[in-house]
Amino acid sequence: MTTPVADFVKRYAEADMSRFHMPGHKGLPMVGCEALDITEVAGADALYEASGIIAESEANATSLFGSGHTFYSTEGSSLCIRAMIFLAVQAWKKRRQDASARPVILAARNAHKAFLYACALTDCDVHWLYPQPEAGSADQGLPADRKSVAAPAAASSICSCPITPAAAETAILEERSRTGTLPVALYVTSPDYLGGSQDLSGLAALCRRYDIPLLVDNAHGAYLKFLDTPSHPMDLGASMCCDSAHKTLPVLTGGAYLHISKDFPLDHISAARQALALFGSTSPSYLILQSLDLCNAKLAGTWPKALAETISLADSLKEKLRALGYTVANTEPLKITIFTRGDDLADALRPYKVECEHSDNESCIFMFTPENSPRDFDRLFSALAELAPVFLKNTHASPITDDHSAPSCNGLAPHSTPSCNGLAPHCSCSKEDYVPVFLPVPASLSIRDAVFSPSEAVSPEDALGRICAAPVVSCPPAIPIAVSGEVITENTVKLFRHYGIDTVRVIL
């Protein structure tokens, strides 16, 4: 497969040009990549008006992903999410019958804050869908050969929000009854941060029945297209989705895709470029563009075979960890999520030269790609095997602090967990003391009005009864404890304390 962007920049760097243009380093070395860091010189094309080498490279990506069109982003999936919401709202405005109706998106609550800010920028309301244990396993979006017979429901985690098509249909009908119009779209995150996947095929069929678009934050799942049985949102019926290529593919940080299906109603190429330009920087990184371009060649080559080998190694590692006694989630293939005192485990692993993707007081997450060597797998297993006696024993102490005298937190200490059984650092509570519950809270203001209102930072206790200005999330993407415009309740304050949130922005 051709790599037109990378080839052009390489030729330019080797041409010994006198650079009377940006960037200011003029190609002179500081960190080593400057010669390849250029701007829109003649022949370099322009990302938001692509008609040359960038358009050719995007066409290659479009072919690889089987989309109607795949667009590049050098500002991650955050830019793509803003563009998706804008495009969906524009399409909804064309088909609405009541010009006074406000746009409303149905969204699973575990949305990245980029989604919330996109709704603020487009003045779109959100009808939230909350976690449903009856949604079943956390691997709904995976091909049959990747699903686990006993995958646990993920509804108890702050990062997961399993939604059934039946629940989504109920919400669609509620909105139609309440407003007289259908919602703008259904928006879900799949896979989520822990690796759980939604039933995208079922949700897509529902959306087709009601003629509303399905939008998917697939930031953690770009590689799903290249499984033996593809399970990418574009394969499962999504109207639009974003991929953070840099998360699971060999791409520099910030490299992402906006995929638009062949069935999306707008003149999607010109409209999508307008949306990306509206919210994006006028100085896109050519280093990131080159990495997206070069990635196409890898994906068209041996990378899918290497992916299958990596998944096999990850599957084997999961089984070995379970044999040691670790509680390992059934998740999408390139993640291992261990439910334990995650922050302590992350600290304990660093002397072994192991760094995880994310940790909190409930879990530790490890992400793999074909760029991880077999030595990486061996190092992780050896470290976890050595640490197993510490992290599998039933003790009230943190292995780092060894604090046996901590009082019960009554569910309000930042380090408590809903299932800690007294294992959380500095906490001697049992899981019966406090179980976090995410209760729907009516919005008092629109997200836009709340985000753009004057605000101040206060403690969770002082926020009680006031209106949230900035969304509060313990880790993105996760279920926001409070969303802009919502009134902060006693339950919200408990959740703040439970998840270690010390400051909240509220409207003045």
Short mmCIF file of C-alpha atoms in Angstrom, two decimals:
data_model
loop_
_atom_site.label_atom_id
_atom_site.label_comp_id
_atom_site.label_asym_id
_atom_site.label_seq_id
_atom_site.Cartn_x
_atom_site.Cartn_y
_atom_site.Cartn_z
CA MET A 1 0.00 0.00 0.00
CA THR A 2 1.27 3.49 -0.84
CA THR A 3 2.43 5.96 1.83
CA PRO A 4 2.15 9.29 0.00
CA VAL A 5 2.39 11.62 3.00
CA ALA A 6 5.46 10.00 4.53
CA ASP A 7 7.15 9.73 1.12
CA PHE A 8 6.58 13.41 0.34
CA VAL A 9 7.89 14.61 3.70
CA LYS A 10 10.97 12.38 3.42
CA ARG A 11 11.77 13.82 0.01
CA TYR A 12 11.27 17.34 1.33
CA ALA A 13 13.51 16.72 4.34
CA GLU A 14 16.26 15.35 2.08
CA ALA A 15 16.03 18.25 -0.41
CA ASP A 16 18.03 20.65 1.83
CA MET A 17 15.49 23.45 1.36
CA SER A 18 15.94 26.86 2.96
CA ARG A 19 12.84 26.91 5.14
CA PHE A 20 11.26 30.35 5.18
CA HIS A 21 8.10 28.92 6.71
CA MET A 22 6.82 27.46 9.97
CA PRO A 23 7.68 25.75 12.28
CA GLY A 24 10.28 27.91 13.94
CA HIS A 25 12.86 25.18 14.49
CA LYS A 26 13.47 25.18 10.68
CA GLY A 27 14.20 21.47 10.71
CA LEU A 28 17.25 21.73 12.96
CA PRO A 29 17.60 18.85 15.44
CA MET A 30 16.49 19.10 19.06
CA VAL A 31 14.68 15.85 19.76
CA GLY A 32 15.50 14.23 16.41
CA CYS A 33 12.30 14.54 14.38
CA GLU A 34 12.48 18.18 13.32
CA ALA A 35 13.49 17.56 9.70
CA LEU A 36 10.22 15.69 9.17
CA ASP A 37 8.09 18.27 11.01
CA ILE A 38 6.73 20.52 8.27
CA THR A 39 3.69 22.65 7.47
CA GLU A 40 1.45 23.02 4.41
CA VAL A 41 4.20 23.73 1.90
CA ALA A 42 3.56 23.28 -1.82
CA GLY A 43 2.67 19.65 -2.47
CA ALA A 44 2.00 18.82 1.19
CA ASP A 45 -1.80 19.12 0.82
CA ALA A 46 -4.00 20.51 3.64
CA LEU A 47 -5.80 18.28 6.12
CA TYR A 48 -9.18 20.03 6.08
CA GLU A 49 -9.12 20.71 2.34
CA ALA A 50 -7.44 17.48 1.29
CA SER A 51 -7.16 16.88 -2.43
CA GLY A 52 -3.63 15.53 -2.83
CA ILE A 53 -1.41 13.23 -0.80
CA ILE A 54 -3.55 13.43 2.35
CA ALA A 55 -6.68 12.60 0.35
CA GLU A 56 -4.82 9.64 -1.18
CA SER A 57 -3.72 8.42 2.23
CA GLU A 58 -7.22 8.78 3.68
CA ALA A 59 -8.53 6.77 0.72
CA ASN A 60 -6.14 3.99 1.70
CA ALA A 61 -7.47 4.08 5.27
CA THR A 62 -11.05 4.11 3.96
CA SER A 63 -10.33 0.93 2.01
CA LEU A 64 -8.74 -0.76 5.02
CA PHE A 65 -11.66 0.01 7.35
CA GLY A 66 -14.46 -0.47 4.81
CA SER A 67 -16.09 2.85 5.68
CA GLY A 68 -17.85 5.35 3.46
CA HIS A 69 -14.94 7.65 4.26
CA THR A 70 -12.22 7.71 6.90
CA PHE A 71 -10.86 11.09 7.95
CA TYR A 72 -7.64 11.77 9.84
CA SER A 73 -7.39 13.67 13.10
CA THR A 74 -4.15 14.85 14.68
CA GLU A 75 -6.05 15.86 17.84
CA GLY A 76 -7.20 12.45 18.97
CA SER A 77 -10.72 11.12 19.18
CA SER A 78 -11.75 14.24 21.11
CA LEU A 79 -11.85 16.20 17.85
CA CYS A 80 -13.67 13.34 16.13
CA ILE A 81 -16.32 13.22 18.86
CA ARG A 82 -17.00 16.94 18.51
CA ALA A 83 -17.33 16.49 14.75
CA MET A 84 -19.63 13.47 15.13
CA ILE A 85 -22.02 15.30 17.42
CA PHE A 86 -22.04 18.35 15.15
CA LEU A 87 -22.80 16.21 12.07
CA ALA A 88 -25.54 14.27 13.85
CA VAL A 89 -27.20 17.48 15.07
CA GLN A 90 -27.04 18.98 11.57
CA ALA A 91 -28.65 15.87 10.09
CA TRP A 92 -31.35 15.92 12.80
CA LYS A 93 -32.16 19.57 12.12
CA LYS A 94 -32.77 18.71 8.47
CA ARG A 95 -35.33 16.03 9.32
CA ARG A 96 -37.09 17.51 12.39
CA GLN A 97 -40.68 18.65 11.90
CA ASP A 98 -40.87 21.09 14.82
CA ALA A 99 -38.38 23.91 14.38
CA SER A 100 -38.63 24.75 18.09
CA ALA A 101 -37.63 21.26 19.27
CA ARG A 102 -34.31 20.97 21.09
CA PRO A 103 -31.78 18.34 20.01
CA VAL A 104 -31.50 15.41 22.44
CA ILE A 105 -28.97 12.59 22.23
CA LEU A 106 -29.49 9.26 23.95
CA ALA A 107 -26.17 8.29 25.52
CA ALA A 108 -24.81 5.56 27.72
CA ARG A 109 -23.63 7.35 30.85
CA ASN A 110 -19.97 6.19 30.63
CA ALA A 111 -19.13 8.92 28.13
CA HIS A 112 -15.79 10.67 27.80
CA LYS A 113 -15.83 14.31 28.86
CA ALA A 114 -15.13 15.21 25.21
CA PHE A 115 -18.71 14.12 24.50
CA LEU A 116 -20.05 16.40 27.24
CA TYR A 117 -18.12 19.37 25.91
CA ALA A 118 -19.29 18.55 22.37
CA CYS A 119 -22.88 18.74 23.64
CA ALA A 120 -22.09 22.09 25.26
CA LEU A 121 -20.60 23.43 22.03
CA THR A 122 -23.55 22.24 19.91
CA ASP A 123 -26.20 23.07 22.58
CA CYS A 124 -27.46 19.51 22.64
CA ASP A 125 -29.29 17.93 25.60
CA VAL A 126 -28.60 14.37 26.76
CA HIS A 127 -31.02 11.64 27.80
CA TRP A 128 -28.76 9.41 29.89
CA LEU A 129 -28.93 5.62 29.85
CA TYR A 130 -27.63 4.06 33.07
CA PRO A 131 -25.89 0.69 33.60
CA GLN A 132 -28.08 -2.38 33.38
CA PRO A 133 -26.93 -5.66 34.91
CA GLU A 134 -29.44 -7.46 32.70
CA ALA A 135 -27.43 -6.31 29.67
CA GLY A 136 -25.36 -9.44 30.28
CA SER A 137 -21.73 -9.95 29.53
CA ALA A 138 -19.26 -7.20 28.94
CA ASP A 139 -18.14 -8.68 25.62
CA GLN A 140 -21.36 -8.27 23.59
CA GLY A 141 -19.63 -6.59 20.67
CA LEU A 142 -17.03 -9.31 20.17
CA PRO A 143 -17.23 -12.11 17.60
CA ALA A 144 -18.58 -15.41 18.91
CA ASP A 145 -15.16 -17.03 19.14
CA ARG A 146 -13.96 -14.20 21.41
CA LYS A 147 -16.88 -14.27 23.86
CA SER A 148 -16.65 -15.88 27.27
CA VAL A 149 -19.32 -18.20 28.56
CA ALA A 150 -19.16 -16.62 32.01
CA ALA A 151 -18.25 -13.02 31.33
CA PRO A 152 -19.49 -10.98 34.30
CA ALA A 153 -21.79 -8.04 33.85
CA ALA A 154 -19.90 -4.78 34.10
CA ALA A 155 -22.73 -2.70 35.50
CA SER A 156 -21.06 -2.28 38.88
CA SER A 157 -18.02 -0.48 37.47
CA ILE A 158 -17.71 3.26 37.03
CA CYS A 159 -16.09 2.65 33.62
CA SER A 160 -18.80 0.41 32.16
CA CYS A 161 -22.41 1.01 31.19
CA PRO A 162 -23.94 -2.02 29.45
CA ILE A 163 -27.12 -1.10 27.57
CA THR A 164 -29.68 -3.45 26.04
CA PRO A 165 -31.46 -2.66 22.77
CA ALA A 166 -34.74 -2.95 24.69
CA ALA A 167 -33.69 -0.23 27.14
CA ALA A 168 -32.50 1.97 24.29
CA GLU A 169 -35.83 1.49 22.50
CA THR A 170 -37.72 2.48 25.64
CA ALA A 171 -35.69 5.69 25.78
CA ILE A 172 -36.35 6.41 22.10
CA LEU A 173 -40.09 6.05 22.64
CA GLU A 174 -39.96 8.19 25.78
CA GLU A 175 -38.27 10.99 23.84
CA ARG A 176 -40.74 10.74 20.98
CA SER A 177 -43.64 10.88 23.44
CA ARG A 178 -42.13 13.76 25.41
CA THR A 179 -40.98 15.98 22.54
CA GLY A 180 -42.86 14.73 19.50
CA THR A 181 -39.60 14.05 17.69
CA LEU A 182 -36.96 11.34 17.60
CA PRO A 183 -33.60 11.83 19.30
CA VAL A 184 -30.56 13.08 17.40
CA ALA A 185 -28.69 9.80 17.81
CA LEU A 186 -27.78 6.96 20.14
CA TYR A 187 -24.23 7.34 21.51
CA VAL A 188 -22.25 4.57 23.21
CA THR A 189 -18.66 3.88 24.24
CA SER A 190 -17.48 0.46 23.07
CA PRO A 191 -15.09 -0.98 24.06
CA ASP A 192 -15.06 0.82 27.37
CA TYR A 193 -11.95 1.54 29.42
CA LEU A 194 -12.08 -1.84 31.17
CA GLY A 195 -12.50 -3.64 27.85
CA GLY A 196 -16.23 -4.35 27.98
CA SER A 197 -18.16 -4.12 24.70
CA GLN A 198 -21.74 -3.17 23.84
CA ASP A 199 -24.15 -5.17 21.68
CA LEU A 200 -23.46 -2.95 18.68
CA SER A 201 -25.23 -5.20 16.17
CA GLY A 202 -28.41 -5.14 18.25
CA LEU A 203 -28.20 -1.40 18.86
CA ALA A 204 -27.51 -0.74 15.16
CA ALA A 205 -30.57 -2.77 14.13
CA LEU A 206 -32.67 -0.75 16.57
CA CYS A 207 -31.34 2.55 15.22
CA ARG A 208 -32.06 1.50 11.63
CA ARG A 209 -35.63 0.67 12.63
CA TYR A 210 -36.16 4.20 13.95
CA ASP A 211 -33.92 5.87 11.36
CA ILE A 212 -31.55 7.47 13.86
CA PRO A 213 -27.75 7.24 13.67
CA LEU A 214 -25.67 5.07 16.00
CA LEU A 215 -22.52 6.91 17.10
CA VAL A 216 -19.72 4.91 18.74
CA ASP A 217 -16.74 6.08 20.73
CA ASN A 218 -14.42 3.27 19.61
CA ALA A 219 -11.30 5.03 20.87
CA HIS A 220 -9.92 1.80 22.34
CA GLY A 221 -10.92 -0.46 19.45
CA ALA A 222 -9.27 0.57 16.18
CA TYR A 223 -7.63 -2.86 15.99
CA LEU A 224 -11.01 -4.67 16.06
CA LYS A 225 -11.18 -4.36 12.27
CA PHE A 226 -8.18 -6.66 11.98
CA LEU A 227 -9.35 -9.61 14.07
CA ASP A 228 -9.94 -12.91 12.28
CA THR A 229 -13.64 -12.04 12.59
CA PRO A 230 -13.81 -8.24 12.29
CA SER A 231 -15.90 -6.61 15.02
CA HIS A 232 -15.23 -2.94 14.34
CA PRO A 233 -18.25 -0.60 14.62
CA MET A 234 -18.13 -0.10 10.85
CA ASP A 235 -18.67 -3.86 10.49
CA LEU A 236 -21.48 -3.94 13.05
CA GLY A 237 -23.68 -1.16 11.67
CA ALA A 238 -22.54 2.10 13.27
CA SER A 239 -23.31 5.30 11.38
CA MET A 240 -20.18 7.07 12.63
CA CYS A 241 -17.40 6.19 15.01
CA CYS A 242 -14.06 7.48 16.18
CA ASP A 243 -10.89 5.43 16.68
CA SER A 244 -7.90 6.62 18.68
CA ALA A 245 -5.43 4.97 16.35
CA HIS A 246 -2.62 5.88 18.71
CA LYS A 247 -4.11 3.75 21.51
CA THR A 248 -3.92 0.34 19.82
CA LEU A 249 -2.18 0.85 16.46
CA PRO A 250 1.43 1.90 15.71
CA VAL A 251 0.60 5.62 15.50
CA LEU A 252 1.94 8.68 17.32
CA THR A 253 -0.07 10.13 20.20
CA GLY A 254 -2.93 12.24 18.84
CA GLY A 255 -3.45 10.22 15.67
CA ALA A 256 -7.11 9.23 15.25
CA TYR A 257 -9.79 8.40 12.70
CA LEU A 258 -13.32 9.63 12.11
CA HIS A 259 -15.16 6.88 10.21
CA ILE A 260 -18.44 7.66 8.47
CA SER A 261 -20.52 4.83 7.05
CA LYS A 262 -21.68 4.67 3.48
CA ASP A 263 -25.28 5.10 4.64
CA PHE A 264 -24.95 8.35 6.56
CA PRO A 265 -27.35 10.86 4.94
CA LEU A 266 -25.27 14.04 4.72
CA ASP A 267 -22.88 14.88 1.92
CA HIS A 268 -20.42 13.40 4.34
CA ILE A 269 -17.05 14.28 2.81
CA SER A 270 -17.54 18.05 2.61
CA ALA A 271 -19.67 18.18 5.77
CA ALA A 272 -17.17 16.15 7.80
CA ARG A 273 -14.24 18.28 6.71
CA GLN A 274 -16.24 21.37 7.70
CA ALA A 275 -16.97 19.85 11.14
CA LEU A 276 -13.35 18.84 11.73
CA ALA A 277 -12.13 22.27 10.66
CA LEU A 278 -14.70 23.99 12.88
CA PHE A 279 -13.33 22.36 16.03
CA GLY A 280 -9.76 21.53 15.02
CA SER A 281 -6.46 23.37 15.00
CA THR A 282 -5.30 25.08 11.83
CA SER A 283 -1.84 23.64 12.55
CA PRO A 284 -2.23 19.86 12.27
CA SER A 285 0.90 17.86 13.01
CA TYR A 286 2.59 16.41 9.95
CA LEU A 287 4.49 14.04 12.21
CA ILE A 288 1.19 12.52 13.31
CA LEU A 289 -0.10 12.50 9.73
CA GLN A 290 2.99 10.59 8.62
CA SER A 291 2.45 8.00 11.33
CA LEU A 292 -1.18 7.52 10.25
CA ASP A 293 0.01 7.19 6.67
CA LEU A 294 2.74 4.66 7.50
CA CYS A 295 0.29 2.72 9.65
CA ASN A 296 -1.79 2.00 6.53
CA ALA A 297 1.11 0.05 5.04
CA LYS A 298 1.52 -1.95 8.24
CA LEU A 299 -2.19 -2.75 8.44
CA ALA A 300 -2.18 -3.88 4.81
CA GLY A 301 0.87 -6.07 5.49
CA THR A 302 1.79 -8.46 8.28
CA TRP A 303 0.33 -6.53 11.22
CA PRO A 304 -2.96 -8.51 11.37
CA LYS A 305 -0.96 -11.76 11.66
CA ALA A 306 1.12 -10.23 14.45
CA LEU A 307 -2.13 -9.10 16.10
CA ALA A 308 -3.43 -12.68 16.18
CA GLU A 309 -0.18 -13.84 17.77
CA THR A 310 -0.37 -11.07 20.38
CA ILE A 311 -3.95 -11.98 21.25
CA SER A 312 -2.88 -15.58 21.73
CA LEU A 313 -0.15 -14.45 24.13
CA ALA A 314 -2.62 -12.24 26.01
CA ASP A 315 -5.17 -15.07 26.27
CA SER A 316 -2.49 -17.38 27.64
CA LEU A 317 -1.39 -14.76 30.15
CA LYS A 318 -4.98 -14.26 31.33
CA GLU A 319 -5.34 -17.97 32.02
CA LYS A 320 -2.03 -18.15 33.86
CA LEU A 321 -3.03 -15.20 36.03
CA ARG A 322 -6.38 -16.81 36.84
CA ALA A 323 -4.51 -19.99 37.77
CA LEU A 324 -2.48 -17.93 40.25
CA GLY A 325 -5.73 -16.73 41.82
CA TYR A 326 -6.10 -13.25 40.30
CA THR A 327 -9.58 -12.06 39.35
CA VAL A 328 -9.23 -11.22 35.66
CA ALA A 329 -12.11 -9.69 33.72
CA ASN A 330 -13.40 -11.17 30.48
CA THR A 331 -12.72 -8.28 28.13
CA GLU A 332 -11.80 -7.38 24.59
CA PRO A 333 -8.63 -9.15 23.45
CA LEU A 334 -5.93 -6.52 23.94
CA LYS A 335 -6.71 -5.66 27.57
CA ILE A 336 -6.09 -7.44 30.83
CA THR A 337 -8.06 -5.99 33.73
CA ILE A 338 -7.22 -7.34 37.18
CA PHE A 339 -9.64 -6.54 40.00
CA THR A 340 -7.52 -5.81 43.04
CA ARG A 341 -6.05 -2.85 44.90
CA GLY A 342 -4.99 -1.37 41.58
CA ASP A 343 -3.06 1.69 42.74
CA ASP A 344 -1.00 -0.43 45.10
CA LEU A 345 -0.36 -3.03 42.42
CA ALA A 346 0.77 -0.35 39.96
CA ASP A 347 3.23 1.01 42.54
CA ALA A 348 4.51 -2.48 43.32
CA LEU A 349 5.10 -3.25 39.63
CA ARG A 350 7.35 -0.28 38.86
CA PRO A 351 10.47 -1.78 40.50
CA TYR A 352 9.96 -4.67 38.05
CA LYS A 353 10.05 -2.15 35.16
CA VAL A 354 6.34 -2.62 34.44
CA GLU A 355 3.98 0.33 33.89
CA CYS A 356 0.24 -0.26 33.55
CA GLU A 357 -2.24 1.73 31.47
CA HIS A 358 -4.44 2.74 34.41
CA SER A 359 -4.97 1.91 38.05
CA ASP A 360 -7.47 2.89 40.73
CA ASN A 361 -8.63 1.45 44.01
CA GLU A 362 -10.61 -1.27 42.22
CA SER A 363 -8.54 -2.47 39.29
CA CYS A 364 -5.34 -2.39 37.29
CA ILE A 365 -5.49 -2.30 33.48
CA PHE A 366 -2.82 -3.51 31.05
CA MET A 367 -2.97 -2.82 27.29
CA PHE A 368 -1.15 -4.86 24.66
CA THR A 369 -0.36 -4.43 20.97
CA PRO A 370 1.82 -6.39 18.53
CA GLU A 371 4.54 -3.89 19.38
CA ASN A 372 4.86 -5.53 22.82
CA SER A 373 7.62 -8.12 22.77
CA PRO A 374 7.38 -11.64 24.26
CA ARG A 375 9.82 -10.35 26.88
CA ASP A 376 7.18 -7.81 27.95
CA PHE A 377 4.68 -10.61 28.55
CA ASP A 378 7.23 -12.68 30.48
CA ARG A 379 8.24 -9.69 32.61
CA LEU A 380 4.63 -8.90 33.51
CA PHE A 381 3.80 -12.49 34.43
CA SER A 382 6.96 -12.94 36.50
CA ALA A 383 6.22 -9.75 38.43
CA LEU A 384 2.58 -10.64 39.07
CA ALA A 385 3.54 -14.17 40.10
CA GLU A 386 6.02 -12.82 42.63
CA LEU A 387 3.50 -10.29 43.96
CA ALA A 388 0.60 -12.76 44.13
CA PRO A 389 1.10 -13.70 47.81
CA VAL A 390 0.75 -10.01 48.73
CA PHE A 391 -2.22 -9.14 46.52
CA LEU A 392 -4.22 -12.32 46.95
CA LYS A 393 -4.17 -12.60 50.72
CA ASN A 394 -7.14 -11.32 52.74
CA THR A 395 -5.63 -8.45 54.67
CA HIS A 396 -6.91 -5.06 55.79
CA ALA A 397 -3.59 -3.43 54.97
CA SER A 398 -2.10 -1.83 51.92
CA PRO A 399 1.01 -3.72 50.82
CA ILE A 400 2.66 -0.36 50.36
CA THR A 401 1.73 1.34 53.62
CA ASP A 402 1.06 -1.73 55.82
CA ASP A 403 -1.36 0.40 57.80
CA HIS A 404 -3.33 -1.95 60.08
CA SER A 405 -4.86 0.78 62.23
CA ALA A 406 -7.00 2.64 59.72
CA PRO A 407 -10.54 3.32 60.94
CA SER A 408 -13.59 2.35 58.94
CA CYS A 409 -14.26 4.88 56.20
CA ASN A 410 -18.05 4.39 56.23
CA GLY A 411 -17.88 4.42 52.47
CA LEU A 412 -16.69 8.02 52.26
CA ALA A 413 -12.90 7.67 52.24
CA PRO A 414 -11.24 8.29 48.88
CA HIS A 415 -9.57 4.87 49.01
CA SER A 416 -12.61 2.73 49.75
CA THR A 417 -14.09 0.42 47.12
CA PRO A 418 -17.53 -1.16 46.79
CA SER A 419 -16.03 -4.64 46.98
CA CYS A 420 -12.85 -4.07 48.94
CA ASN A 421 -13.70 -6.36 51.89
CA GLY A 422 -11.32 -4.22 53.89
CA LEU A 423 -8.52 -4.49 51.33
CA ALA A 424 -8.43 -0.87 50.23
CA PRO A 425 -5.52 1.25 51.49
CA HIS A 426 -6.26 3.11 54.74
CA CYS A 427 -9.69 1.50 55.05
CA SER A 428 -10.99 -1.23 57.33
CA CYS A 429 -14.54 -1.19 56.03
CA SER A 430 -16.42 -4.15 54.67
CA LYS A 431 -18.28 -4.03 51.39
CA GLU A 432 -21.58 -3.75 53.28
CA ASP A 433 -20.61 -0.29 54.57
CA TYR A 434 -21.13 1.54 51.29
CA VAL A 435 -21.95 0.42 47.78
CA PRO A 436 -21.81 3.23 45.20
CA VAL A 437 -25.06 3.71 43.31
CA PHE A 438 -25.43 6.03 40.32
CA LEU A 439 -28.88 7.55 40.62
CA PRO A 440 -30.38 9.63 37.79
CA VAL A 441 -30.36 13.33 38.64
CA PRO A 442 -32.63 15.74 36.72
CA ALA A 443 -30.83 18.55 34.96
CA SER A 444 -31.58 22.03 36.24
CA LEU A 445 -29.81 23.74 33.34
CA SER A 446 -28.72 22.69 29.88
CA ILE A 447 -25.16 21.42 29.60
CA ARG A 448 -24.28 24.46 27.50
CA ASP A 449 -25.71 27.00 29.94
CA ALA A 450 -23.95 25.32 32.86
CA VAL A 451 -20.56 25.03 31.13
CA PHE A 452 -20.59 28.67 30.06
CA SER A 453 -21.83 30.05 33.40
CA PRO A 454 -19.44 31.69 35.91
CA SER A 455 -18.33 29.09 38.42
CA GLU A 456 -16.20 28.46 41.48
CA ALA A 457 -14.35 25.48 42.94
CA VAL A 458 -15.66 24.14 46.27
CA SER A 459 -15.42 21.00 48.36
CA PRO A 460 -17.94 18.20 47.73
CA GLU A 461 -19.77 19.02 50.97
CA ASP A 462 -20.07 22.69 50.02
CA ALA A 463 -21.36 21.68 46.58
CA LEU A 464 -24.46 19.99 48.03
CA GLY A 465 -27.63 21.46 46.52
CA ARG A 466 -25.75 23.54 43.95
CA ILE A 467 -25.56 23.15 40.17
CA CYS A 468 -22.56 21.39 38.66
CA ALA A 469 -20.61 23.56 36.21
CA ALA A 470 -17.86 21.23 34.96
CA PRO A 471 -18.35 17.48 34.56
CA VAL A 472 -16.78 15.41 37.33
CA VAL A 473 -15.28 12.11 36.22
CA SER A 474 -12.90 9.92 38.22
CA CYS A 475 -11.14 8.74 35.07
CA PRO A 476 -12.06 9.23 31.41
CA PRO A 477 -13.99 7.62 29.89
CA ALA A 478 -16.17 6.73 32.86
CA ILE A 479 -19.61 7.40 34.26
CA PRO A 480 -19.58 11.08 35.25
CA ILE A 481 -20.43 11.45 38.92
CA ALA A 482 -21.98 14.80 38.05
CA VAL A 483 -22.68 16.40 34.70
CA SER A 484 -22.84 20.11 33.96
CA GLY A 485 -26.34 21.37 34.76
CA GLU A 486 -27.20 18.67 37.31
CA VAL A 487 -28.01 19.45 40.95
CA ILE A 488 -25.52 17.88 43.37
CA THR A 489 -27.33 15.59 45.80
CA GLU A 490 -26.28 13.79 48.98
CA ASN A 491 -25.69 10.65 46.94
CA THR A 492 -23.49 12.64 44.56
CA VAL A 493 -21.39 13.89 47.48
CA LYS A 494 -20.93 10.31 48.70
CA LEU A 495 -19.76 9.31 45.23
CA PHE A 496 -17.31 12.23 45.13
CA ARG A 497 -15.75 11.09 48.39
CA HIS A 498 -15.82 7.43 47.41
CA TYR A 499 -13.87 8.09 44.23
CA GLY A 500 -11.42 10.57 45.74
CA ILE A 501 -12.88 13.77 44.23
CA ASP A 502 -11.84 16.69 46.46
CA THR A 503 -12.92 19.69 44.35
CA VAL A 504 -16.07 20.40 42.37
CA ARG A 505 -16.87 23.36 40.12
CA VAL A 506 -20.35 24.76 40.74
CA ILE A 507 -22.25 27.67 39.24
CA LEU A 508 -22.07 30.97 41.10
#
